[in-house]
Amino acid sequence: MKKRDKYIAIIFLIFILFMPAATVVKNFLPESENDSSEERDVLENNGALRNDDDIDTEAEEQEDTSSENPEENGFIVLRNDLNNFTEGMFLRKSLIKMNAGLTMLMTGNSYIGSTQLLIGKDKWLFYKREDDGHPIWDYMGINHYSSNDLIQITLNLTETRNYLKELGVDFYVITVPNKEIIYAEYMPDTIVRVDEVSRGEQVANYIREKTDLVFIYPKQAFLDVKENHQVYYATDTHWNQKGAFIGLQEIFKEAYGTYADLDSVKFDIHSEAYAGDLALIGDVADKYSIDTVYSFDLSTADTSQYRDETALVVGDSFSGFLSMIAGGYYSEVHWIDTSQFTMDMVEKYDADVIIWETGERRMDILRDVNLLTK
C-alpha cells in the first residue's frame, strides 16, 4: 500500500511539474493553423464572421489597465497573464475532451462538465455561460428588468430614433430571442421555467405599449414556423440563415408593410454535417456534426420588396446573417459590430436606414449605452 501511494505521489509530482514547463515551451512555438481554420469556418457558418472585407472595424477595443493604484495595475496584469497561460495550457483541449467524454459516459450522454455548455434532449446543445448575459436565467424568467431599467432602455432608443429622424435616417431595432426560448422542448427537465416571459419579450411588450418605435422580437414568428423549418442550429448559439430571413421580414412587415414567407424563397444547402460553436466549446464536435447549413439565394428575393437605400446593420454576432439577408433587399449594406459603431458612420456611409440588432442575452447594452455618444 505504501509503495503504491509513493508511485502515485511521484506520478502526480511529475505531472504538476511537467505541465507548466510544457506549456511554456508550447507558447513559444508557432500556433497551429488547423484549430484557427476550423474555428473560422464555424464563425462564418453561424454568422459571427462573414468576410473581413465586409466588417467595418475602425478601432479595436482594448482593456484599460491604467489606474492610479499601482497595486491594482499589477493585479490586472497578473490576472491577464494567468488567464493567457491557462488558455495556452499544454494538452488543454485533449484534457477538456477527455473530461467531457468521461462525464458524458458516466451520465449516459445527459450531462457534460462545462461552465458554458448544457446538453439538452435529442442532441440539442445550449449555452449557459453566466458572464455572457446568463441565458439560462432568461429561459427561467428570473431576471426581469425593473421599471427603471425599462424606462432607461426606452429613453435610449427613443432619443436615438428622434435624433436619426432629424437626419432623415430610419431606425429599426431587433432583439433575437435566445435559442432556449424557441426550442424549450429540448431543454433538460431539471431546469424549470418560473415565468415564460423572458426579458426580451418583457422589453418588447413595454416598448410597444409606450412608444411607436419599430422594435422587433420575433419569438412568435419563430414558433409559427419551427415545425416545418429549423431556424436555429442545434449545436450552436446562433440562428441560421432561415432565422435571419424571418427576422428581416418581421422588420419589413412592421416598417414597410411588406412580407415574404420562407417558402417563397430558396436556400442552398452547403453542409449537412456541421458542428457549431457549442460543439467546439464542449469539444464534442465529432459526436455532434448534425446541423444543416443553409445559404440564402439572393436572386430569389421578392423584387417588390427592394429598397433603393443604404442600410447599416449594427449588432453582435447574430447580425452577420442579418446583413447577408439584407443584401437581397437594400441597394447597399454595411455590417458594423456594435463595439465599433459611432454616429459619424451615418454620414460616412450616407445611410438611409440603421438596423440595430441585439441578441437577447446581451440586451443590457440597450440600457447601459447611450447610442448618441458612440
PDB file of C-alpha atoms in Angstrom, residues 225-341:
ATOM      1  CA  VAL A 225     -42.628  28.148 -38.490  1.00  0.00           C
ATOM      2  CA  LYS A 226     -40.409  25.867 -36.430  1.00  0.00           C
ATOM      3  CA  GLU A 227     -42.482  22.751 -37.083  1.00  0.00           C
ATOM      4  CA  ASN A 228     -41.549  22.961 -40.768  1.00  0.00           C
ATOM      5  CA  HIS A 229     -38.316  24.963 -40.681  1.00  0.00           C
ATOM      6  CA  GLN A 230     -35.426  24.832 -38.231  1.00  0.00           C
ATOM      7  CA  VAL A 231     -34.392  28.420 -37.544  1.00  0.00           C
ATOM      8  CA  TYR A 232     -31.519  27.900 -35.056  1.00  0.00           C
ATOM      9  CA  TYR A 233     -28.628  25.470 -35.129  1.00  0.00           C
ATOM     10  CA  ALA A 234     -28.938  22.572 -32.699  1.00  0.00           C
ATOM     11  CA  THR A 235     -25.197  22.707 -31.946  1.00  0.00           C
ATOM     12  CA  ASP A 236     -24.659  26.460 -31.994  1.00  0.00           C
ATOM     13  CA  THR A 237     -25.779  29.544 -30.071  1.00  0.00           C
ATOM     14  CA  HIS A 238     -26.943  31.313 -33.228  1.00  0.00           C
ATOM     15  CA  TRP A 239     -29.873  31.378 -35.580  1.00  0.00           C
ATOM     16  CA  ASN A 240     -29.281  30.043 -39.088  1.00  0.00           C
ATOM     17  CA  GLN A 241     -29.991  31.979 -42.273  1.00  0.00           C
ATOM     18  CA  LYS A 242     -33.632  30.913 -42.258  1.00  0.00           C
ATOM     19  CA  GLY A 243     -33.976  32.507 -38.854  1.00  0.00           C
ATOM     20  CA  ALA A 244     -32.240  35.675 -40.025  1.00  0.00           C
ATOM     21  CA  PHE A 245     -34.547  35.815 -43.055  1.00  0.00           C
ATOM     22  CA  ILE A 246     -37.605  35.710 -40.802  1.00  0.00           C
ATOM     23  CA  GLY A 247     -36.061  38.394 -38.597  1.00  0.00           C
ATOM     24  CA  LEU A 248     -35.600  40.750 -41.534  1.00  0.00           C
ATOM     25  CA  GLN A 249     -39.087  40.026 -42.849  1.00  0.00           C
ATOM     26  CA  GLU A 250     -40.559  40.906 -39.450  1.00  0.00           C
ATOM     27  CA  ILE A 251     -38.767  44.247 -39.705  1.00  0.00           C
ATOM     28  CA  PHE A 252     -40.114  44.786 -43.225  1.00  0.00           C
ATOM     29  CA  LYS A 253     -43.649  43.927 -42.118  1.00  0.00           C
ATOM     30  CA  GLU A 254     -43.515  46.491 -39.319  1.00  0.00           C
ATOM     31  CA  ALA A 255     -41.565  49.204 -41.148  1.00  0.00           C
ATOM     32  CA  TYR A 256     -42.792  48.908 -44.762  1.00  0.00           C
ATOM     33  CA  GLY A 257     -45.936  46.795 -44.642  1.00  0.00           C
ATOM     34  CA  THR A 258     -44.477  44.012 -46.841  1.00  0.00           C
ATOM     35  CA  TYR A 259     -43.723  40.385 -46.021  1.00  0.00           C
ATOM     36  CA  ALA A 260     -42.386  37.268 -47.745  1.00  0.00           C
ATOM     37  CA  ASP A 261     -42.552  33.830 -46.153  1.00  0.00           C
ATOM     38  CA  LEU A 262     -39.834  31.192 -46.179  1.00  0.00           C
ATOM     39  CA  ASP A 263     -41.491  29.069 -48.847  1.00  0.00           C
ATOM     40  CA  SER A 264     -41.311  31.941 -51.344  1.00  0.00           C
ATOM     41  CA  VAL A 265     -37.508  31.987 -51.435  1.00  0.00           C
ATOM     42  CA  LYS A 266     -34.713  29.452 -51.910  1.00  0.00           C
ATOM     43  CA  PHE A 267     -31.943  28.336 -49.587  1.00  0.00           C
ATOM     44  CA  ASP A 268     -28.998  26.315 -50.852  1.00  0.00           C
ATOM     45  CA  ILE A 269     -27.568  23.613 -48.599  1.00  0.00           C
ATOM     46  CA  HIS A 270     -23.827  23.951 -48.017  1.00  0.00           C
ATOM     47  CA  SER A 271     -23.423  21.180 -45.461  1.00  0.00           C
ATOM     48  CA  GLU A 272     -25.477  18.598 -43.606  1.00  0.00           C
ATOM     49  CA  ALA A 273     -22.737  17.694 -41.133  1.00  0.00           C
ATOM     50  CA  TYR A 274     -21.987  20.986 -39.398  1.00  0.00           C
ATOM     51  CA  ALA A 275     -20.868  21.190 -35.756  1.00  0.00           C
ATOM     52  CA  GLY A 276     -21.401  24.650 -34.274  1.00  0.00           C
ATOM     53  CA  ASP A 277     -19.660  26.753 -31.661  1.00  0.00           C
ATOM     54  CA  LEU A 278     -21.241  24.918 -28.736  1.00  0.00           C
ATOM     55  CA  ALA A 279     -19.956  21.587 -30.022  1.00  0.00           C
ATOM     56  CA  LEU A 280     -16.496  23.105 -30.265  1.00  0.00           C
ATOM     57  CA  ILE A 281     -16.735  24.628 -26.789  1.00  0.00           C
ATOM     58  CA  GLY A 282     -17.523  21.220 -25.333  1.00  0.00           C
ATOM     59  CA  ASP A 283     -15.032  19.504 -27.646  1.00  0.00           C
ATOM     60  CA  VAL A 284     -17.746  17.115 -28.829  1.00  0.00           C
ATOM     61  CA  ALA A 285     -17.787  18.115 -32.499  1.00  0.00           C
ATOM     62  CA  ASP A 286     -17.022  14.541 -33.531  1.00  0.00           C
ATOM     63  CA  LYS A 287     -20.320  13.410 -31.984  1.00  0.00           C
ATOM     64  CA  TYR A 288     -22.396  16.473 -32.875  1.00  0.00           C
ATOM     65  CA  SER A 289     -21.791  17.133 -36.580  1.00  0.00           C
ATOM     66  CA  ILE A 290     -25.531  17.096 -37.212  1.00  0.00           C
ATOM     67  CA  ASP A 291     -26.594  20.554 -38.366  1.00  0.00           C
ATOM     68  CA  THR A 292     -27.547  21.723 -41.834  1.00  0.00           C
ATOM     69  CA  VAL A 293     -26.008  24.950 -43.143  1.00  0.00           C
ATOM     70  CA  TYR A 294     -28.364  26.993 -45.325  1.00  0.00           C
ATOM     71  CA  SER A 295     -27.353  29.838 -47.631  1.00  0.00           C
ATOM     72  CA  PHE A 296     -29.964  32.316 -48.871  1.00  0.00           C
ATOM     73  CA  ASP A 297     -30.196  32.600 -52.650  1.00  0.00           C
ATOM     74  CA  LEU A 298     -30.291  36.393 -53.046  1.00  0.00           C
ATOM     75  CA  SER A 299     -31.700  36.079 -56.562  1.00  0.00           C
ATOM     76  CA  THR A 300     -34.973  34.686 -55.148  1.00  0.00           C
ATOM     77  CA  ALA A 301     -35.701  37.798 -53.067  1.00  0.00           C
ATOM     78  CA  ASP A 302     -39.013  39.432 -53.945  1.00  0.00           C
ATOM     79  CA  THR A 303     -38.131  42.414 -56.143  1.00  0.00           C
ATOM     80  CA  SER A 304     -41.227  44.266 -54.942  1.00  0.00           C
ATOM     81  CA  GLN A 305     -39.557  44.488 -51.511  1.00  0.00           C
ATOM     82  CA  TYR A 306     -36.371  46.048 -52.889  1.00  0.00           C
ATOM     83  CA  ARG A 307     -35.300  49.316 -51.262  1.00  0.00           C
ATOM     84  CA  ASP A 308     -33.005  51.702 -53.125  1.00  0.00           C
ATOM     85  CA  GLU A 309     -31.365  52.650 -49.842  1.00  0.00           C
ATOM     86  CA  THR A 310     -28.164  52.177 -47.876  1.00  0.00           C
ATOM     87  CA  ALA A 311     -28.592  50.183 -44.691  1.00  0.00           C
ATOM     88  CA  LEU A 312     -26.209  49.921 -41.759  1.00  0.00           C
ATOM     89  CA  VAL A 313     -26.709  46.646 -39.884  1.00  0.00           C
ATOM     90  CA  VAL A 314     -25.227  47.180 -36.429  1.00  0.00           C
ATOM     91  CA  GLY A 315     -25.092  44.362 -33.923  1.00  0.00           C
ATOM     92  CA  ASP A 316     -23.367  41.396 -32.338  1.00  0.00           C
ATOM     93  CA  SER A 317     -22.592  38.010 -33.903  1.00  0.00           C
ATOM     94  CA  PHE A 318     -26.250  37.404 -34.830  1.00  0.00           C
ATOM     95  CA  SER A 319     -26.137  40.381 -37.180  1.00  0.00           C
ATOM     96  CA  GLY A 320     -23.753  38.665 -39.607  1.00  0.00           C
ATOM     97  CA  PHE A 321     -26.502  36.606 -41.201  1.00  0.00           C
ATOM     98  CA  LEU A 322     -28.938  39.515 -40.929  1.00  0.00           C
ATOM     99  CA  SER A 323     -26.630  41.671 -43.044  1.00  0.00           C
ATOM    100  CA  MET A 324     -26.293  38.870 -45.624  1.00  0.00           C
ATOM    101  CA  ILE A 325     -30.067  38.574 -45.977  1.00  0.00           C
ATOM    102  CA  ALA A 326     -30.435  42.360 -46.110  1.00  0.00           C
ATOM    103  CA  GLY A 327     -28.122  42.332 -49.122  1.00  0.00           C
ATOM    104  CA  GLY A 328     -31.014  40.975 -51.167  1.00  0.00           C
ATOM    105  CA  TYR A 329     -33.334  43.845 -50.245  1.00  0.00           C
ATOM    106  CA  TYR A 330     -31.229  47.035 -49.962  1.00  0.00           C
ATOM    107  CA  SER A 331     -29.044  48.562 -52.649  1.00  0.00           C
ATOM    108  CA  GLU A 332     -26.105  48.784 -50.229  1.00  0.00           C
ATOM    109  CA  VAL A 333     -25.499  47.123 -46.868  1.00  0.00           C
ATOM    110  CA  HIS A 334     -22.710  47.629 -44.336  1.00  0.00           C
ATOM    111  CA  TRP A 335     -22.252  45.359 -41.340  1.00  0.00           C
ATOM    112  CA  ILE A 336     -20.766  47.049 -38.264  1.00  0.00           C
ATOM    113  CA  ASP A 337     -20.035  45.438 -34.912  1.00  0.00           C
ATOM    114  CA  THR A 338     -21.788  47.156 -32.020  1.00  0.00           C
ATOM    115  CA  SER A 339     -18.500  47.946 -30.277  1.00  0.00           C
ATOM    116  CA  GLN A 340     -17.181  49.681 -33.404  1.00  0.00           C
ATOM    117  CA  PHE A 341     -20.230  51.772 -34.286  1.00  0.00           C
TER     118      PHE A 341
END
